[in-house]
Structure formats: C-alpha cells, structure tokens
mmCIF file of C-alpha atoms in Angstrom:
data_model
loop_
_atom_site.group_PDB
_atom_site.id
_atom_site.type_symbol
_atom_site.label_atom_id
_atom_site.label_comp_id
_atom_site.label_asym_id
_atom_site.label_seq_id
_atom_site.Cartn_x
_atom_site.Cartn_y
_atom_site.Cartn_z
ATOM 1 C CA MET A 99 -0.001 -0.026 0.005
ATOM 2 C CA ARG A 100 1.211 3.490 -0.877
ATOM 3 C CA ALA A 101 -0.097 6.325 1.264
ATOM 4 C CA LEU A 102 0.422 10.048 1.060
ATOM 5 C CA HIS A 103 0.156 12.075 4.285
ATOM 6 C CA ILE A 104 -0.675 15.758 3.830
ATOM 7 C CA ILE A 105 -0.116 18.057 6.799
ATOM 8 C CA THR A 106 -0.298 21.826 7.204
ATOM 9 C CA GLY A 107 3.268 22.192 8.557
ATOM 10 C CA LEU A 108 6.102 20.179 10.042
ATOM 11 C CA GLY A 109 7.360 22.349 12.856
ATOM 12 C CA THR A 110 7.705 20.964 16.341
ATOM 13 C CA GLY A 111 4.151 20.224 17.450
ATOM 14 C CA GLY A 112 2.131 17.368 18.843
ATOM 15 C CA ALA A 113 0.327 16.445 15.616
ATOM 16 C CA GLU A 114 3.546 16.717 13.577
ATOM 17 C CA GLN A 115 5.546 14.516 15.947
ATOM 18 C CA GLN A 116 2.659 12.062 16.189
ATOM 19 C CA LEU A 117 2.713 11.710 12.373
ATOM 20 C CA ARG A 118 6.399 10.903 12.386
ATOM 21 C CA LEU A 119 5.963 8.307 15.133
ATOM 22 C CA LEU A 120 3.011 6.642 13.379
ATOM 23 C CA ILE A 121 4.883 6.401 10.058
ATOM 24 C CA ARG A 122 7.666 4.550 11.858
ATOM 25 C CA HIS A 123 5.133 1.893 12.981
ATOM 26 C CA LEU A 124 2.866 1.635 9.923
ATOM 27 C CA PRO A 125 3.578 -1.282 7.542
ATOM 28 C CA VAL A 126 2.896 1.079 4.649
ATOM 29 C CA ASP A 127 4.997 2.890 2.024
ATOM 30 C CA CYS A 128 4.410 6.462 3.199
ATOM 31 C CA GLU A 129 5.337 9.861 1.761
ATOM 32 C CA VAL A 130 4.571 13.303 3.215
ATOM 33 C CA VAL A 131 3.551 16.644 1.761
ATOM 34 C CA THR A 132 3.776 19.671 4.020
ATOM 35 C CA LEU A 133 1.847 22.757 2.819
ATOM 36 C CA THR A 134 4.053 25.130 4.811
ATOM 37 C CA ASN A 135 6.966 25.275 7.277
ATOM 38 C CA PRO A 136 9.206 22.224 6.659
ATOM 39 C CA GLY A 137 10.725 22.472 10.084
ATOM 40 C CA ALA A 138 12.384 20.132 12.562
ATOM 41 C CA VAL A 139 9.923 17.252 12.100
ATOM 42 C CA ALA A 140 10.489 17.367 8.345
ATOM 43 C CA ASP A 141 14.235 16.910 9.055
ATOM 44 C CA GLY A 142 13.420 13.981 11.284
ATOM 45 C CA LEU A 143 11.234 12.310 8.684
ATOM 46 C CA ILE A 144 13.888 12.673 6.036
ATOM 47 C CA ALA A 145 16.433 11.156 8.464
ATOM 48 C CA ASP A 146 14.006 8.235 8.836
ATOM 49 C CA GLY A 147 14.073 7.734 5.062
ATOM 50 C CA VAL A 148 10.654 9.254 4.322
ATOM 51 C CA ARG A 149 10.268 11.446 1.257
ATOM 52 C CA VAL A 150 8.989 14.911 2.235
ATOM 53 C CA THR A 151 7.775 17.484 -0.289
ATOM 54 C CA HIS A 152 7.247 21.125 0.614
ATOM 55 C CA LEU A 153 4.347 22.611 -1.366
ATOM 56 C CA GLY A 154 5.338 26.205 -0.593
ATOM 57 C CA MET A 155 1.822 27.400 0.296
ATOM 58 C CA SER A 156 1.895 31.108 1.251
ATOM 59 C CA GLY A 157 -1.329 31.281 3.255
ATOM 60 C CA ASN A 158 -4.876 30.043 3.763
ATOM 61 C CA ARG A 159 -6.058 31.699 0.534
ATOM 62 C CA ASP A 160 -3.197 30.554 -1.719
ATOM 63 C CA LEU A 161 -5.522 28.803 -4.167
ATOM 64 C CA GLY A 162 -2.605 28.203 -6.515
ATOM 65 C CA ALA A 163 -1.448 25.484 -4.132
ATOM 66 C CA LEU A 164 -4.477 23.316 -5.041
ATOM 67 C CA PRO A 165 -3.446 22.462 -8.640
ATOM 68 C CA ARG A 166 0.140 21.833 -7.466
ATOM 69 C CA LEU A 167 -1.160 19.418 -4.840
ATOM 70 C CA VAL A 168 -3.503 17.677 -7.366
ATOM 71 C CA LYS A 169 -0.538 17.215 -9.749
ATOM 72 C CA HIS A 170 1.609 15.757 -7.005
ATOM 73 C CA ILE A 171 -1.066 13.263 -5.958
ATOM 74 C CA ARG A 172 -1.745 12.153 -9.552
ATOM 75 C CA SER A 173 1.940 11.510 -10.200
ATOM 76 C CA GLY A 174 2.428 9.457 -7.052
ATOM 77 C CA GLY A 175 0.158 6.469 -7.688
ATOM 78 C CA TYR A 176 -1.105 6.527 -4.120
ATOM 79 C CA ASP A 177 -3.723 4.062 -2.842
ATOM 80 C CA LEU A 178 -4.762 6.316 0.016
ATOM 81 C CA VAL A 179 -4.425 9.959 1.081
ATOM 82 C CA HIS A 180 -4.385 10.827 4.789
ATOM 83 C CA THR A 181 -4.735 14.481 5.805
ATOM 84 C CA HIS A 182 -3.773 16.135 9.141
ATOM 85 C CA LEU A 183 -4.725 19.553 10.574
ATOM 86 C CA TYR A 184 -7.367 21.994 9.364
ATOM 87 C CA ARG A 185 -5.778 23.614 6.317
ATOM 88 C CA ALA A 186 -4.403 20.323 5.008
ATOM 89 C CA CYS A 187 -7.794 18.634 5.525
ATOM 90 C CA VAL A 188 -9.614 21.312 3.533
ATOM 91 C CA TYR A 189 -7.142 21.460 0.633
ATOM 92 C CA GLY A 190 -5.972 17.862 0.817
ATOM 93 C CA ARG A 191 -9.333 16.137 0.678
ATOM 94 C CA LEU A 192 -10.414 18.271 -2.294
ATOM 95 C CA ALA A 193 -7.092 17.691 -4.119
ATOM 96 C CA ALA A 194 -7.285 13.928 -3.560
ATOM 97 C CA ARG A 195 -10.780 13.793 -5.048
ATOM 98 C CA LEU A 196 -9.744 15.888 -8.011
ATOM 99 C CA ALA A 197 -6.753 13.592 -8.493
ATOM 100 C CA GLY A 198 -9.002 10.516 -8.555
ATOM 101 C CA VAL A 199 -8.102 9.047 -5.144
ATOM 102 C CA LYS A 200 -11.233 7.765 -3.416
ATOM 103 C CA ALA A 201 -9.666 6.341 -0.235
ATOM 104 C CA ILE A 202 -9.315 9.520 1.826
ATOM 105 C CA VAL A 203 -8.767 9.555 5.595
ATOM 106 C CA ALA A 204 -8.405 12.641 7.788
ATOM 107 C CA THR A 205 -7.282 12.921 11.430
ATOM 108 C CA GLU A 206 -8.744 15.565 13.664
ATOM 109 C CA HIS A 207 -5.920 16.281 16.112
ATOM 110 C CA SER A 208 -6.997 19.441 17.837
ATOM 111 C CA LEU A 209 -10.707 20.107 18.066
ATOM 112 C CA GLY A 210 -11.720 21.785 21.262
ATOM 113 C CA ASP A 211 -15.084 23.098 22.404
ATOM 114 C CA ALA A 212 -14.239 26.678 21.405
ATOM 115 C CA GLN A 213 -11.205 26.460 19.138
ATOM 116 C CA MET A 214 -9.460 24.326 16.511
ATOM 117 C CA GLU A 215 -5.664 24.563 16.335
ATOM 118 C CA GLY A 216 -5.840 28.027 17.910
ATOM 119 C CA ARG A 217 -8.527 29.440 15.583
ATOM 120 C CA ASP A 218 -11.946 30.406 16.873
ATOM 121 C CA LEU A 219 -14.714 28.064 15.829
ATOM 122 C CA THR A 220 -16.705 30.509 13.777
ATOM 123 C CA GLN A 221 -19.655 29.525 11.625
ATOM 124 C CA GLY A 222 -17.416 29.884 8.525
ATOM 125 C CA VAL A 223 -14.702 27.641 9.937
ATOM 126 C CA ARG A 224 -17.213 24.948 10.804
ATOM 127 C CA ALA A 225 -19.030 25.172 7.407
ATOM 128 C CA LEU A 226 -15.781 24.858 5.424
ATOM 129 C CA TYR A 227 -14.635 21.934 7.575
ATOM 130 C CA LEU A 228 -17.917 20.045 7.181
ATOM 131 C CA ALA A 229 -17.988 20.670 3.407
ATOM 132 C CA SER A 230 -14.482 19.240 3.023
ATOM 133 C CA GLU A 231 -15.220 16.364 5.438
ATOM 134 C CA ARG A 232 -17.860 15.022 3.022
ATOM 135 C CA LEU A 233 -15.128 14.544 0.404
ATOM 136 C CA GLY A 234 -13.392 11.842 2.486
ATOM 137 C CA ARG A 235 -14.437 8.424 3.638
ATOM 138 C CA SER A 236 -13.284 8.338 7.261
ATOM 139 C CA THR A 237 -12.472 10.965 9.918
ATOM 140 C CA VAL A 238 -10.226 9.834 12.723
ATOM 141 C CA ALA A 239 -10.693 11.356 16.180
ATOM 142 C CA VAL A 240 -7.751 11.177 18.587
ATOM 143 C CA SER A 241 -10.053 10.623 21.567
ATOM 144 C CA PRO A 242 -13.700 9.735 22.334
ATOM 145 C CA THR A 243 -14.101 13.344 23.458
ATOM 146 C CA VAL A 244 -13.130 14.637 19.981
ATOM 147 C CA ALA A 245 -15.434 12.020 18.406
ATOM 148 C CA ASP A 246 -18.319 13.421 20.468
ATOM 149 C CA ARG A 247 -17.481 16.969 19.353
ATOM 150 C CA LEU A 248 -17.415 15.873 15.694
ATOM 151 C CA ARG A 249 -20.844 14.259 16.036
ATOM 152 C CA ARG A 250 -22.215 17.412 17.630
ATOM 153 C CA TRP A 251 -20.822 19.373 14.664
ATOM 154 C CA GLY A 252 -22.797 17.172 12.305
ATOM 155 C CA VAL A 253 -20.241 14.588 11.101
ATOM 156 C CA PRO A 254 -22.157 11.305 10.707
ATOM 157 C CA ALA A 255 -21.239 8.806 13.404
ATOM 158 C CA PRO A 256 -20.496 5.929 10.933
ATOM 159 C CA ARG A 257 -17.719 8.067 9.343
ATOM 160 C CA ILE A 258 -15.890 8.656 12.656
ATOM 161 C CA GLU A 259 -13.177 6.305 13.910
ATOM 162 C CA VAL A 260 -11.354 6.718 17.249
ATOM 163 C CA VAL A 261 -7.589 6.115 17.058
ATOM 164 C CA PRO A 262 -5.863 7.561 20.130
ATOM 165 C CA ASN A 263 -2.523 9.257 19.881
ATOM 166 C CA GLY A 264 0.282 6.961 20.931
ATOM 167 C CA ILE A 265 3.738 7.192 22.391
ATOM 168 C CA ASP A 266 6.856 5.071 22.596
ATOM 169 C CA LEU A 267 6.486 3.948 26.183
ATOM 170 C CA ALA A 268 10.042 2.606 26.507
ATOM 171 C CA ARG A 269 11.546 5.896 25.274
ATOM 172 C CA PHE A 270 9.905 7.853 28.132
ATOM 173 C CA ARG A 271 10.876 5.473 30.898
ATOM 174 C CA PHE A 272 12.403 7.368 33.835
ATOM 175 C CA ASP A 273 16.221 7.513 33.695
ATOM 176 C CA PRO A 274 17.969 8.688 36.880
ATOM 177 C CA VAL A 275 21.248 9.175 35.040
ATOM 178 C CA ALA A 276 19.588 11.416 32.431
ATOM 179 C CA ARG A 277 17.820 13.247 35.232
ATOM 180 C CA HIS A 278 21.071 14.158 36.995
ATOM 181 C CA ARG A 279 22.859 15.076 33.719
ATOM 182 C CA THR A 280 19.976 17.182 32.412
ATOM 183 C CA ARG A 281 19.399 19.101 35.627
ATOM 184 C CA ARG A 282 23.103 19.891 35.795
ATOM 185 C CA ARG A 283 23.203 21.091 32.159
ATOM 186 C CA LEU A 284 20.169 23.300 32.746
ATOM 187 C CA GLY A 285 21.724 24.869 35.817
ATOM 188 C CA LEU A 286 19.063 23.626 38.228
ATOM 189 C CA PRO A 287 19.960 23.562 41.926
ATOM 190 C CA GLU A 288 20.326 20.089 43.519
ATOM 191 C CA ASP A 289 17.283 20.575 45.698
ATOM 192 C CA ALA A 290 15.049 22.190 43.019
ATOM 193 C CA TYR A 291 11.500 20.902 42.761
ATOM 194 C CA VAL A 292 10.826 21.193 39.009
ATOM 195 C CA ILE A 293 7.376 21.858 37.644
ATOM 196 C CA GLY A 294 7.235 21.002 33.951
ATOM 197 C CA GLY A 295 5.062 22.455 31.170
ATOM 198 C CA ILE A 296 5.266 20.919 27.704
ATOM 199 C CA GLY A 297 3.650 22.314 24.535
ATOM 200 C CA ARG A 298 3.523 25.120 22.057
ATOM 201 C CA LEU A 299 3.729 28.475 23.800
ATOM 202 C CA ASN A 300 0.477 29.986 22.579
ATOM 203 C CA ALA A 301 -2.296 31.715 24.515
ATOM 204 C CA GLY A 302 -4.578 28.681 24.568
ATOM 205 C CA LYS A 303 -2.097 26.606 26.553
ATOM 206 C CA ARG A 304 -2.367 29.067 29.470
ATOM 207 C CA PHE A 305 1.249 28.678 30.654
ATOM 208 C CA ASP A 306 0.819 32.155 32.148
ATOM 209 C CA VAL A 307 -1.138 30.414 34.954
ATOM 210 C CA LEU A 308 1.976 28.410 35.866
ATOM 211 C CA VAL A 309 4.313 31.440 35.731
ATOM 212 C CA GLU A 310 2.005 33.364 38.068
ATOM 213 C CA ALA A 311 1.448 30.317 40.294
ATOM 214 C CA LEU A 312 5.215 30.006 40.735
ATOM 215 C CA ALA A 313 5.244 33.439 42.478
ATOM 216 C CA GLY A 314 3.147 31.908 45.265
ATOM 217 C CA LEU A 315 5.443 28.909 45.763
ATOM 218 C CA PRO A 316 8.680 28.564 47.781
ATOM 219 C CA ASP A 317 11.994 29.541 46.203
ATOM 220 C CA ASP A 318 13.063 25.928 45.705
ATOM 221 C CA HIS A 319 10.219 25.488 43.151
ATOM 222 C CA TRP A 320 11.257 26.036 39.495
ATOM 223 C CA LEU A 321 9.328 26.036 36.233
ATOM 224 C CA LEU A 322 10.667 24.341 33.111
ATOM 225 C CA LEU A 323 8.748 25.216 29.932
ATOM 226 C CA VAL A 324 9.521 22.943 26.995
ATOM 227 C CA GLY A 325 8.456 24.330 23.629
ATOM 228 C CA GLY A 326 8.467 27.473 21.553
ATOM 229 C CA GLY A 327 5.821 29.774 20.180
ATOM 230 C CA PRO A 328 4.423 33.281 19.889
ATOM 231 C CA GLU A 329 3.741 33.732 23.615
ATOM 232 C CA GLU A 330 7.320 33.172 24.763
ATOM 233 C CA SER A 331 8.077 36.901 25.040
ATOM 234 C CA VAL A 332 4.809 37.489 26.890
ATOM 235 C CA LEU A 333 5.623 34.708 29.368
ATOM 236 C CA ARG A 334 9.141 36.049 29.917
ATOM 237 C CA ARG A 335 7.711 39.496 30.641
ATOM 238 C CA THR A 336 5.137 38.038 33.043
ATOM 239 C CA ALA A 337 7.921 36.136 34.834
ATOM 240 C CA HIS A 338 9.810 39.401 35.342
ATOM 241 C CA GLU A 339 6.684 41.241 36.518
ATOM 242 C CA VAL A 340 5.832 38.654 39.176
ATOM 243 C CA GLY A 341 9.485 38.272 40.292
ATOM 244 C CA VAL A 342 10.226 34.705 39.223
ATOM 245 C CA ALA A 343 12.296 35.241 36.064
ATOM 246 C CA ASP A 344 15.345 33.607 37.713
ATOM 247 C CA ARG A 345 13.278 30.430 38.367
ATOM 248 C CA VAL A 346 11.699 29.950 34.924
ATOM 249 C CA LEU A 347 13.630 28.105 32.213
ATOM 250 C CA PHE A 348 12.599 28.153 28.517
ATOM 251 C CA THR A 349 13.984 25.440 26.223
ATOM 252 C CA GLY A 350 12.568 26.728 22.936
ATOM 253 C CA GLU A 351 11.413 24.351 20.183
ATOM 254 C CA ARG A 352 14.824 22.708 20.137
ATOM 255 C CA PRO A 353 16.288 22.694 23.599
ATOM 256 C CA TYR A 354 19.619 24.503 23.969
ATOM 257 C CA VAL A 355 21.856 25.004 26.938
ATOM 258 C CA PRO A 356 23.688 28.251 27.806
ATOM 259 C CA ASP A 357 26.814 27.454 25.809
ATOM 260 C CA GLY A 358 24.736 27.160 22.612
ATOM 261 C CA SER A 359 25.017 23.401 22.183
ATOM 262 C CA PRO A 360 21.907 21.242 21.652
ATOM 263 C CA GLY A 361 20.174 20.387 24.875
ATOM 264 C CA PRO A 362 18.570 17.155 26.041
ATOM 265 C CA ASP A 363 15.666 15.426 24.282
ATOM 266 C CA LEU A 364 12.129 15.345 25.607
ATOM 267 C CA PRO A 365 12.460 12.087 27.596
ATOM 268 C CA SER A 366 15.550 13.458 29.376
ATOM 269 C CA LEU A 367 13.614 16.652 30.177
ATOM 270 C CA THR A 368 10.666 14.699 31.619
ATOM 271 C CA SER A 369 13.168 12.739 33.747
ATOM 272 C CA ALA A 370 14.429 16.072 35.085
ATOM 273 C CA MET A 371 10.945 17.138 36.183
ATOM 274 C CA ASP A 372 9.130 16.380 39.439
ATOM 275 C CA VAL A 373 5.580 17.079 38.271
ATOM 276 C CA LEU A 374 3.915 17.889 34.946
ATOM 277 C CA ALA A 375 1.337 20.714 34.817
ATOM 278 C CA SER A 376 -1.105 21.255 31.967
ATOM 279 C CA PRO A 377 -3.305 24.335 32.633
ATOM 280 C CA SER A 378 -5.008 24.450 29.217
ATOM 281 C CA PRO A 379 -8.773 24.303 29.745
ATOM 282 C CA ASP A 380 -9.626 23.137 26.196
ATOM 283 C CA GLU A 381 -7.594 20.136 25.032
ATOM 284 C CA ALA A 382 -8.386 17.640 22.278
ATOM 285 C CA PHE A 383 -6.156 14.923 23.719
ATOM 286 C CA GLY A 384 -3.285 15.908 26.054
ATOM 287 C CA LEU A 385 -0.243 14.144 24.612
ATOM 288 C CA ALA A 386 2.209 15.804 27.047
ATOM 289 C CA VAL A 387 0.239 14.399 29.966
ATOM 290 C CA VAL A 388 0.469 10.864 28.522
ATOM 291 C CA GLU A 389 4.206 11.254 28.002
ATOM 292 C CA ALA A 390 4.503 12.400 31.623
ATOM 293 C CA LEU A 391 2.560 9.389 32.834
ATOM 294 C CA ALA A 392 4.889 7.118 30.917
ATOM 295 C CA ALA A 393 7.800 8.815 32.700
ATOM 296 C CA GLY A 394 6.147 8.075 36.055
ATOM 297 C CA LEU A 395 5.423 11.726 36.742
ATOM 298 C CA PRO A 396 2.475 12.993 38.762
ATOM 299 C CA VAL A 397 0.320 15.250 36.562
ATOM 300 C CA ARG A 398 -1.985 18.163 37.326
ATOM 301 C CA TYR A 399 -4.231 19.182 34.429
ATOM 302 C CA ALA A 400 -7.196 21.454 33.710
ATOM 303 C CA SER A 401 -8.448 19.426 30.723
ATOM 304 C CA CYS A 402 -7.121 16.146 29.342
ATOM 305 C CA PRO A 403 -9.374 13.778 27.360
ATOM 306 C CA ALA A 404 -6.532 11.271 27.260
ATOM 307 C CA VAL A 405 -6.811 10.830 31.048
ATOM 308 C CA GLU A 406 -10.564 11.340 31.246
ATOM 309 C CA ASP A 407 -11.194 8.615 28.596
ATOM 310 C CA LEU A 408 -8.934 6.010 30.209
ATOM 311 C CA PRO A 409 -10.627 2.671 30.976
ATOM 312 C CA THR A 410 -8.729 2.518 34.273
ATOM 313 C CA PRO A 411 -7.666 5.578 36.299
ATOM 314 C CA ALA A 412 -4.114 6.907 36.526
ATOM 315 C CA PRO A 413 -3.453 7.114 40.283
ATOM 316 C CA ASP A 414 -1.484 10.394 40.376
ATOM 317 C CA ALA A 415 -3.257 12.330 37.652
ATOM 318 C CA ARG A 416 -5.509 15.002 39.104
ATOM 319 C CA GLN A 417 -7.767 17.572 37.499
ATOM 320 C CA VAL A 418 -7.351 21.150 38.718
ATOM 321 C CA PRO A 419 -9.465 24.220 37.848
ATOM 322 C CA CYS A 420 -7.569 26.581 35.524
ATOM 323 C CA GLY A 421 -6.689 29.238 38.109
ATOM 324 C CA VAL A 422 -3.470 30.609 39.543
ATOM 325 C CA GLU A 423 -4.281 29.818 43.178
ATOM 326 C CA GLU A 424 -5.647 26.386 42.346
ATOM 327 C CA PHE A 425 -2.509 25.352 40.428
ATOM 328 C CA ALA A 426 -0.201 26.880 43.062
ATOM 329 C CA ASN A 427 -1.882 24.781 45.752
ATOM 330 C CA SER A 428 -1.728 21.608 43.633
ATOM 331 C CA LEU A 429 1.958 22.008 42.710
ATOM 332 C CA ARG A 430 3.541 22.363 46.144
ATOM 333 C CA ARG A 431 6.315 19.875 46.815
ATOM 334 C CA PRO A 432 4.861 16.852 48.662
ATOM 335 C CA PRO A 433 6.445 15.747 51.939
ATOM 336 C CA THR A 434 7.528 12.479 50.350
ATOM 337 C CA SER A 435 7.674 11.115 46.826
ATOM 338 C CA GLY A 436 7.234 7.576 45.616
ATOM 339 C CA PRO A 437 9.121 5.670 42.920
ATOM 340 C CA ARG A 438 8.961 6.888 39.338
ATOM 341 C CA THR A 439 6.861 3.989 38.006
ATOM 342 C CA PRO A 440 4.412 4.525 35.116
ATOM 343 C CA PRO A 441 0.871 3.514 35.834
ATOM 344 C CA GLU A 442 -0.646 0.538 33.987
ATOM 345 C CA ALA A 443 -3.064 2.997 32.364
ATOM 346 C CA ALA A 444 -0.221 4.445 30.259
ATOM 347 C CA ARG A 445 -0.048 1.215 28.269
ATOM 348 C CA HIS A 446 -3.397 2.173 26.732
ATOM 349 C CA TYR A 447 -1.454 4.652 24.560
ATOM 350 C CA ASP A 448 1.306 2.386 23.240
ATOM 351 C CA ILE A 449 2.107 3.594 19.712
ATOM 352 C CA ALA A 450 2.069 0.036 18.330
ATOM 353 C CA ARG A 451 -1.549 -0.271 19.463
ATOM 354 C CA SER A 452 -2.500 3.040 17.814
ATOM 355 C CA ALA A 453 -0.751 2.114 14.560
ATOM 356 C CA ALA A 454 -2.607 -1.248 14.450
ATOM 357 C CA ARG A 455 -5.934 0.524 14.892
ATOM 358 C CA LEU A 456 -5.090 2.999 12.150
ATOM 359 C CA MET A 457 -4.234 0.116 9.791
ATOM 360 C CA ASP A 458 -7.731 -1.250 10.429
ATOM 361 C CA VAL A 459 -9.139 2.115 9.351
ATOM 362 C CA TYR A 460 -6.998 2.020 6.208
ATOM 363 C CA THR A 461 -8.068 -1.528 5.339
ATOM 364 C CA THR A 462 -11.727 -0.690 5.814
ATOM 365 C CA THR A 463 -11.526 2.504 3.824
ATOM 366 C CA LEU A 464 -9.802 0.770 0.905
ATOM 367 C CA SER A 465 -12.395 -2.019 0.900
ATOM 368 C CA VAL A 466 -15.356 0.328 0.381
ATOM 369 C CA PRO A 467 -16.464 -0.091 -3.263
ATOM 370 C CA THR A 468 -16.491 2.977 -5.475
ATOM 371 C CA PRO A 469 -20.064 3.783 -6.519
ATOM 372 C CA GLN A 470 -20.597 3.010 -10.215
ATOM 373 C CA LYS A 471 -22.309 5.588 -12.429
ATOM 374 C CA ALA A 472 -25.606 4.447 -13.846
ATOM 375 C CA THR A 473 -25.570 3.755 -17.596
ATOM 376 C CA ALA A 474 -28.417 4.180 -19.990
ATOM 377 C CA THR A 475 -29.965 1.042 -21.478
#
C-alpha cells in the first residue's frame, strides 16, 4: 500500500511529531507533503528515510497550491491519502478527489469546544470543515471526546473512527542518570522541585497560569517550559513582573543550553521534572500528559481527554481548575515522593496499538467499493 500524508506544517508540534511516530510503525509505504513550514519534524522524517515534499503554500487563501497538490497526488500512484490539521484537511481532501483518489482519511488532532488549532470556531470555519469532510471516507478522532465533538458538529457517526494518539512507552521510561545530567546542564539547583510544562507556547495553553502560580510557591520550586511559540516573550515578561524570572527556564522548540550546544531530548527533560502541569482548559487529547505518565510523573491538568477517557484511572493524575491559586496549591512539593513507576493505564497509549488501529481504518477505507455511475440502457 502506498499512502500520502498531507499536513499543514512540520514544525515541532504534537500532531507533527505524532505523524512521524506513526509512520515509523505503519507497515505502509508512506510519503509526506507539508503545505508550509518544513521544520524540525521534516528533518526527522527525512532522516527516517521518508520522502518529504514542501508545497510552498503562502497562506490560507493561496488557491494556486491546489493544482500543485493535485498534480503531486496524480503523479504518485497513491492508494490512500491521509490528511492532518485543518488547512491540510480542507485542501488535501479536495485535491485527492480531483486527483482521482477515493480512499481519503483525515485525522482531527486538535478540536476543542471553542477552538481548533488556535482558531476560533466561527460559523465559517465549521461550514468549510464540514464541506471538506464530506469529500473523504473516514475521519479519525484522537479521543472519544473529539469524536463526540465531531458528532455534535454534524459529522455522521459511521464516518468517525477513534484512534488515540500513541507514544513510545520505553523511550519515556524514567532515567535517573539522564535526570542528573539534564538538571546539571540546565543549571538547576540540587534541591530544586521542578514543575514542567510541555507544549507550544500559545495563549490557549495558558502557561501564564504556571508562571504566576510560581510566584506563590517557595524559592526551591522552579518552572521548566519545553516548547516554543508566539507567547514566549509574553511569558518572559510576566515572569519578570511577578518576580520569578530567575526560576523559569525556557527550552525553545529545540532545547539549547547556555553554551549554545543542543540540549537534552524530551524524555531526558521529563526525567528532570518532578511534576507535569497542563493548565489548558480546552484540550483535544493531552499528549504531554500521557508522556509524563509514561515517565512516572504525577500530573496536574485542567483538561485532558486522554486521562478522562482512560478505561482505568491513573493514580497520580488529578484535574485542577484553571486558576493561579488552584494550580499553586496543587503544585507544592509533597512531603515524600514515591518511585517513578508509570501507571498501568499508560499502556493504553502504546504507539504500536494506535498504529494497528489506524491500519484497520486504512483496510476498511480501501475495501469500500467505489459507486458506479448508472448507464443508459
């Protein structure tokens, strides 16, 4: 089977990294088209041996990208097209139909109650999404919560399949050696209690809540924010204003240490943390929380369908209202800490399991017969 994945961009984000991880585990010949921003994840895919094509789309209204995408699909001989993220779903499903590909799957990675990938859910956004959704055969939701939202939007239930995001559980296993090395490279004091926040630094993630909460915590509490984004300068300013700038560390999209050399990878950074905090009140999944669970970290979250939809509870995952005082109270260093052992519930999100479920979707989609046009007799 030959499959083409079309995604809006390949910068460092949850959906982008999830795509790379899935391709590693899919028994399919996969290629990728990115409409914009061939960033760090594109480099990673190429290193994995995956062909990546940058379409060079200049914006949402760059209609000239459509014929280029149609031409690319026609020339590739693909059995199936799989689209990811809003812009790629709108353009990719239409291009696939125009190119003659009938087996079209789309994954909805980031549909909240009030926003989709940071854009407000206006009537126009919803109408365009639903119009393009009808051009495909299956829409994958990354959680039952997202599936429910799609149904409320008007996507027919038989077209929706739930395939949870997955992670490489072994990669995130707690490593005491990496913890010591990473904390030393980041300049953290030996006795620091490190609160972690992982994700794109945009307004919807509400990392400002953690910065302000830190001001109400003892001086041995530090905040480690892993990710980059447009709100970084705002968060830095807030940290200065509330007097905690010397206790907040920013890694950027690619972690770097003070001497300019590349910093530790995400599993090493989770090993360096003592608790993971996710203050976003409107999540579609909550991948960072799942990665933290796999690392044996306690987690405090405002919204996390990945935890809320678990068949068995995660013992040290607790929901907290999205407020400064509430998070400050929930993030105080406990008197004692237990071993860093991942809960059994984390196994629910093993990437091999997610890839197998996606293959079932592919097989079903390809088996649907193409309607034949009626002929005159």
